[in-house]
Amino acid sequence: MQVSVESTQGLERKLTVTIAAAAFDKEFDSRVHHLAKTQRVDGFRPGKVPTSVVTKRFGASIFQEVAGELMQRNFSEAVVTEKLNLAARPTFEPHTREKGQDFTFTATFEVYPEVTLNALEELSVDKDSAEVTDADLDKMIETLRKQHAEWNAVERESANDDQVTLDFEGSIDGQVFEGGKAEGFEIVLGSDRMIPGFEAGIVGHAAGSEFTIDVNFPEEYHAEQLKGKAAQFAIKLTKVEEQILPEITPEFVQKFGVEDGQLETLKHDIKQNMVRELNQALKNSVKDKVLNALVENNEIEIPKALVEEEITLLRKQAMDRYAKEMDPENLPELPAELFKEQAEKRVKVGFLLGEVINVNELKVNQEKVTALIESAASAYDNPTEVIEYYKNNKEMMQNMENVALEEQAVDFIIEKAKVTAVNKSFDEVMNKVVA
């Protein structure tokens, strides 16, 4: 077997392997003789079919079978010999041959990149910090009251925080556009559910009024045909309702699972949840900044095949989310380009973070794994049961160990990097998460 390796483009390699004619013909002839003994062919007694007849009738399929097996076998040997680290399955291309000639094939594939990290001390990272204040807690209580508010119809002009019911029809240059019409549409003014200017244009109008508002679709609007376009909406306001907030009574408090009906108990439970969510948001924020800095500070070539695999995964996840909200038959065909940048970043992060782990010989800290499991379990009614479930599920434990090791790598980078502490409010941190 003769082997040559050629670097074609980027991480792509082309491996050319030549197998001696005698080796190929021996395998080919062996298959032919086996078929001659076992194949039934009209006009010949069983086991007496001439090899020439077998070759004429089955030669092409025998060639493909032999070529396929020899390509797989010799490719595997060549990869080991040449010390190649494959990133994806190869594409085989057999060359044509005549009997008595050597058999040559090429295999095209990508290899993993060689990763060399720049000094972690060169990285600059902003690390946000925040806490849950009494004002944050009071605001959350107010949000709970609004979620359980009742609506009372009024005859006055509408204002922010009112719920309005309306019919509308949108047009651009006098032409009604698809999706721009609705009847009996309900919205709370000031909730920013609609495009800029829409809700503000309704404020100050009473039920029964008909009017038009002029708005502009944002440049980043999801519908390509509407991006940046000036539009006009014909509005018919049918109802204006003001918000009636419930009193904070023991009965109201008990709606949230607080059996004693005490406001202080509810505040304690809510603050625990807010602190847990804030800590997770802060952890995710600094992790994202660390990984961004790591990618920006280290040039790395990545295999296209791995990016394509990541795009496929991201697209599937997006489709699964849409499937919960839309009729599967109406699901959009999401283009790969939507996920390319995120996929490339995830692949780069995988290589770079893996190198941090390998170079610094980081090992899974089981105490961190336990802490992660306990944190995840604390959100459930029966944490002990959840913890036991994790411990008895090898796949979930492996996933949690991977998360722990990744977090250890991020923590290690933070220890080495130039870190700047940035104080933020609870809302600043959490609103960024929602966005």
XYZ file of C-alpha atoms in Angstrom:
435
model
C 0.000 0.000 0.000
C 1.340 3.393 -1.060
C 0.015 6.514 0.667
C 0.320 10.231 -0.008
C -1.330 13.115 1.839
C -2.099 16.480 0.267
C -3.289 19.650 2.023
C -5.884 21.147 -0.287
C -7.658 24.029 1.451
C -7.737 25.011 5.103
C -8.147 21.865 7.191
C -9.128 19.724 4.210
C -6.821 16.845 3.334
C -6.746 14.490 0.360
C -5.348 11.041 1.019
C -4.355 8.988 -2.026
C -3.870 5.260 -1.494
C -2.624 2.734 -4.030
C -3.245 -0.978 -3.471
C -1.201 -3.504 -5.401
C -3.019 -5.191 -8.292
C -2.315 -8.652 -6.865
C -4.026 -7.800 -3.563
C -7.130 -6.412 -5.264
C -7.402 -9.224 -7.823
C -6.962 -11.867 -5.131
C -9.931 -10.452 -3.204
C -11.965 -10.045 -6.395
C -11.268 -13.561 -7.656
C -12.091 -15.020 -4.228
C -15.565 -13.435 -4.364
C -16.087 -14.657 -7.921
C -15.166 -18.270 -7.038
C -17.443 -18.155 -3.989
C -20.384 -16.991 -6.110
C -19.588 -19.621 -8.766
C -20.146 -22.284 -6.105
C -23.226 -20.797 -4.473
C -25.061 -18.785 -7.144
C -27.870 -20.426 -9.139
C -27.767 -19.537 -12.830
C -30.140 -20.974 -15.412
C -28.450 -23.525 -17.694
C -25.800 -24.533 -15.180
C -25.767 -27.106 -12.415
C -25.427 -25.760 -8.832
C -21.758 -25.200 -8.028
C -20.725 -25.519 -11.672
C -21.258 -21.944 -12.895
C -18.154 -20.807 -14.866
C -16.265 -17.908 -13.300
C -16.444 -16.066 -16.617
C -20.263 -16.097 -16.413
C -20.204 -14.882 -12.806
C -17.745 -12.126 -13.708
C -19.847 -10.984 -16.665
C -23.109 -10.953 -14.705
C -21.937 -9.809 -11.263
C -18.532 -8.225 -11.912
C -19.645 -4.614 -11.418
C -21.296 -5.263 -8.060
C -18.373 -7.445 -6.917
C -15.973 -4.638 -7.854
C -17.974 -2.122 -5.810
C -18.113 -4.486 -2.839
C -14.395 -5.254 -2.904
C -13.425 -1.636 -3.550
C -15.615 -0.442 -0.676
C -14.150 -2.871 1.827
C -10.553 -2.284 0.721
C -11.006 1.509 0.831
C -12.375 1.364 4.381
C -9.706 -1.041 5.601
C -6.715 0.653 3.964
C -7.939 4.133 4.797
C -8.081 3.233 8.495
C -4.541 1.869 8.343
C -3.307 4.964 6.464
C -4.878 7.327 9.000
C -3.051 5.583 11.831
C 0.235 5.483 9.894
C 0.052 9.160 8.898
C -1.186 10.196 12.378
C -4.194 12.055 11.031
C -6.872 13.353 13.425
C -10.132 13.236 11.461
C -12.861 15.774 12.198
C -15.516 14.139 10.005
C -16.208 11.132 7.844
C -14.237 10.982 4.586
C -15.591 11.031 1.045
C -14.148 8.153 -0.992
C -13.484 8.285 -4.729
C -12.277 5.006 -6.365
C -10.279 5.343 -9.571
C -11.158 3.198 -12.585
C -8.929 0.201 -13.232
C -8.526 -2.801 -15.448
C -7.760 -6.289 -14.192
C -4.062 -6.574 -13.452
C -3.674 -2.854 -12.645
C -3.093 -1.330 -9.235
C -6.216 -0.003 -7.495
C -6.036 3.642 -6.450
C -8.546 5.702 -4.479
C -8.664 9.114 -2.854
C -10.304 10.059 0.431
C -11.178 13.699 1.142
C -11.785 14.820 4.723
C -11.093 17.503 7.300
C -8.756 17.212 10.267
C -8.912 18.829 13.683
C -6.915 22.062 13.984
C -3.782 22.369 16.059
C -4.728 24.771 18.846
C -2.177 27.071 20.448
C -3.526 29.395 23.120
C -2.299 32.937 23.614
C -1.563 33.927 27.204
C -4.743 34.049 29.279
C -3.276 37.039 31.096
C -3.874 39.067 27.922
C -7.658 38.727 28.229
C -9.759 41.635 29.558
C -13.146 40.799 31.066
C -15.859 42.921 32.715
C -17.485 41.041 35.595
C -20.948 42.279 36.595
C -22.133 42.223 40.196
C -25.597 42.966 41.602
C -27.845 42.224 44.543
C -31.555 41.938 45.236
C -32.679 45.075 47.112
C -35.890 45.753 49.021
C -36.979 47.954 46.115
C -36.475 45.040 43.710
C -38.544 42.817 45.979
C -41.361 45.377 46.219
C -41.356 45.727 42.449
C -41.693 41.964 42.078
C -44.653 41.945 44.476
C -46.226 44.683 42.342
C -45.660 42.561 39.241
C -47.498 39.666 40.905
C -50.403 42.010 41.681
C -50.517 43.119 38.034
C -50.531 39.492 36.865
C -53.675 38.923 38.950
C -55.307 42.248 38.160
C -58.897 42.619 37.024
C -59.985 44.920 34.195
C -62.796 47.437 34.449
C -64.214 49.157 31.337
C -63.967 52.975 31.400
C -65.251 55.749 29.132
C -62.253 58.052 29.535
C -59.323 58.389 27.141
C -56.788 55.561 27.246
C -53.497 55.814 29.151
C -50.448 53.636 29.728
C -51.191 50.473 31.750
C -54.756 50.381 30.361
C -55.859 47.330 28.399
C -57.457 48.200 25.077
C -59.368 46.127 22.540
C -59.138 47.247 18.921
C -59.452 46.375 15.264
C -56.607 47.485 12.992
C -55.494 47.328 9.388
C -51.999 48.269 8.270
C -50.937 49.511 4.858
C -47.751 50.618 3.115
C -48.091 53.117 0.279
C -51.831 52.519 0.393
C -51.525 48.728 0.011
C -52.652 46.436 2.846
C -49.813 44.043 3.726
C -50.033 40.432 4.843
C -50.315 39.991 8.617
C -51.207 43.655 9.173
C -54.862 43.141 10.016
C -56.604 41.993 13.215
C -59.977 42.207 14.948
C -60.665 42.115 18.692
C -56.954 42.521 19.409
C -56.112 43.069 23.092
C -53.003 44.814 24.366
C -51.827 46.576 27.524
C -50.545 50.008 26.557
C -46.917 50.564 27.520
C -46.064 46.857 27.391
C -43.936 47.394 24.241
C -45.393 44.343 22.544
C -45.874 46.188 19.258
C -43.482 48.077 16.994
C -42.297 51.511 18.243
C -45.003 54.173 18.019
C -47.970 51.814 17.752
C -49.004 51.757 21.413
C -48.109 55.415 21.938
C -50.404 56.301 19.037
C -53.372 54.730 20.837
C -52.835 56.598 24.111
C -55.307 59.474 24.485
C -58.155 57.903 22.504
C -61.450 56.719 24.012
C -63.541 53.654 23.148
C -65.562 54.114 19.972
C -63.019 56.390 18.296
C -61.555 55.687 14.866
C -58.218 57.142 13.793
C -54.963 56.420 11.964
C -51.394 56.286 13.237
C -48.116 56.512 11.324
C -45.262 54.220 12.342
C -41.991 52.875 10.979
C -40.994 49.225 11.068
C -37.531 48.746 12.619
C -34.615 47.980 10.321
C -34.107 44.683 12.217
C -37.754 43.605 11.870
C -38.143 39.854 11.272
C -40.230 40.175 8.064
C -37.855 41.119 5.246
C -40.516 42.930 3.192
C -41.379 45.253 6.110
C -37.913 46.188 7.375
C -37.537 49.972 7.690
C -40.837 50.643 5.901
C -43.169 53.530 6.816
C -46.680 52.229 7.487
C -50.097 53.562 8.381
C -52.574 51.759 10.626
C -56.310 52.417 10.587
C -57.501 51.893 14.183
C -60.986 51.298 15.599
C -60.853 51.346 19.401
C -63.685 49.240 20.825
C -62.858 49.064 24.539
C -60.673 50.744 27.165
C -60.181 49.034 30.534
C -58.311 50.216 33.589
C -56.308 47.915 35.804
C -57.712 47.060 39.249
C -54.927 45.630 41.386
C -55.814 43.118 44.113
C -55.198 43.956 47.755
C -52.394 42.040 49.457
C -54.537 39.883 51.709
C -53.804 36.441 53.211
C -55.995 34.964 50.460
C -53.913 36.703 47.782
C -50.650 35.473 49.356
C -51.964 31.887 49.537
C -52.373 31.871 45.741
C -48.586 31.506 45.554
C -48.396 28.404 47.735
C -47.762 30.240 51.023
C -49.952 28.313 53.442
C -49.690 30.758 56.371
C -50.838 33.659 54.167
C -48.118 35.942 55.549
C -46.623 38.592 53.265
C -43.192 38.214 54.894
C -43.174 34.496 54.095
C -44.047 35.266 50.468
C -41.270 37.872 50.300
C -38.782 35.369 51.713
C -39.704 32.772 49.083
C -39.663 35.304 46.255
C -36.303 36.722 47.327
C -34.786 33.226 47.344
C -35.954 32.717 43.756
C -34.739 36.167 42.703
C -31.310 35.595 44.246
C -31.009 32.201 42.549
C -32.024 33.645 39.162
C -29.712 36.649 39.605
C -26.727 34.471 40.509
C -27.351 32.291 37.477
C -27.667 35.358 35.244
C -24.410 36.806 36.596
C -22.656 33.480 36.099
C -23.932 33.233 32.521
C -22.960 36.847 31.843
C -19.330 36.512 32.925
C -19.059 33.152 31.199
C -20.270 34.668 27.936
C -17.790 37.539 28.264
C -14.923 35.152 29.039
C -15.706 32.982 26.040
C -16.067 35.999 23.749
C -12.676 37.279 24.911
C -11.151 33.830 24.425
C -12.422 33.635 20.835
C -11.393 37.213 19.987
C -7.882 36.691 21.359
C -7.182 33.381 19.600
C -7.268 32.872 15.858
C -8.327 29.338 15.056
C -9.294 27.496 11.899
C -12.308 25.217 12.339
C -13.613 22.260 10.310
C -16.573 23.135 8.075
C -18.099 19.746 8.782
C -18.358 20.498 12.512
C -19.928 23.890 11.792
C -22.512 22.209 9.574
C -23.302 19.701 12.330
C -23.753 22.556 14.799
C -26.006 24.432 12.356
C -28.165 21.316 12.008
C -28.468 21.054 15.792
C -29.292 24.748 16.272
C -31.866 24.665 13.493
C -33.541 21.609 15.003
C -33.690 23.283 18.413
C -35.258 26.387 16.856
C -37.797 24.292 14.936
C -38.702 22.416 18.109
C -39.393 25.736 19.849
C -41.527 26.976 16.965
C -43.416 23.675 16.854
C -44.778 24.354 20.353
C -46.314 27.638 19.202
C -47.235 27.040 15.563
C -48.963 24.502 13.363
C -46.164 22.168 12.135
C -47.455 22.554 8.576
C -46.867 26.316 8.744
C -43.361 26.151 10.195
C -40.896 28.295 8.232
C -37.880 26.818 6.474
C -35.082 28.372 8.481
C -31.985 29.087 6.336
C -28.620 27.796 7.541
C -27.186 31.320 7.330
C -29.269 32.306 10.378
C -27.240 29.964 12.568
C -23.815 30.110 10.928
C -22.237 32.763 13.178
C -23.482 31.126 16.376
C -22.423 27.688 15.145
C -18.905 28.892 14.293
C -18.545 30.480 17.727
C -19.695 27.323 19.501
C -17.201 25.191 17.568
C -14.357 27.634 18.302
C -15.288 27.751 21.979
C -15.271 23.964 22.114
C -11.716 23.762 20.796
C -10.344 26.656 22.836
C -11.973 25.682 26.120
C -10.876 22.097 25.564
C -7.322 23.318 25.139
C -7.526 25.304 28.392
C -8.675 22.138 30.150
C -5.992 19.929 28.578
C -3.024 22.281 28.894
C -3.784 23.034 32.531
C -4.772 19.438 33.324
C -8.114 20.430 34.850
C -10.119 17.573 36.354
C -13.767 17.399 37.352
C -14.348 18.692 40.868
C -16.999 16.411 42.361
C -17.883 18.984 45.025
C -18.767 21.414 42.227
C -20.864 18.727 40.540
C -22.768 18.181 43.787
C -23.285 21.937 44.215
C -24.638 22.247 40.660
C -27.069 19.387 41.186
C -28.259 20.829 44.507
C -28.745 24.228 42.891
C -30.800 22.731 40.067
C -32.823 20.656 42.539
C -33.625 23.641 44.766
C -36.100 24.920 42.184
C -38.312 21.842 42.712
C -40.769 20.987 45.492
C -38.829 17.860 46.456
C -35.091 18.603 46.017
C -33.965 15.312 47.611
C -35.882 13.309 45.025
C -34.327 15.310 42.174
C -30.819 14.849 43.575
C -31.331 11.078 43.796
C -32.621 11.048 40.222
C -29.404 12.701 39.031
C -27.215 10.289 40.976
C -28.972 7.265 39.485
C -28.831 8.512 35.893
C -25.390 8.086 34.309
C -26.153 10.290 31.306
C -27.406 13.194 33.433
C -24.440 12.854 35.782
C -22.062 12.904 32.810
C -23.749 16.039 31.471
C -23.460 17.728 34.861
C -19.787 16.756 35.104
C -19.214 18.344 31.690
C -20.938 21.522 32.892
C -18.813 21.529 36.052
C -15.561 21.091 34.111
C -16.552 23.872 31.718
C -17.294 26.182 34.650
C -13.942 25.250 36.232
C -12.224 26.250 32.987
C -14.082 29.586 32.948
C -13.131 30.177 36.605
C -9.503 29.347 35.776
C -9.505 31.897 32.940
C -11.026 34.555 35.226
C -8.200 33.980 37.728
C -5.631 34.650 34.996
C -7.396 37.433 33.047
C -7.577 41.189 33.725
C -10.988 41.469 35.403
C -12.869 44.738 35.930
C -15.747 44.702 38.431
C -18.918 46.455 37.216
C -21.795 47.159 39.612
C -25.270 46.845 38.141
C -28.854 46.791 39.356
C -31.028 43.688 39.449
C -33.125 44.990 36.535
C -30.055 45.780 34.388
C -28.801 42.217 34.741
C -32.167 40.477 34.327
C -33.405 42.670 31.465
C -30.257 41.779 29.538
C -31.070 38.103 30.051
C -34.596 38.595 28.667
C -33.288 40.555 25.698
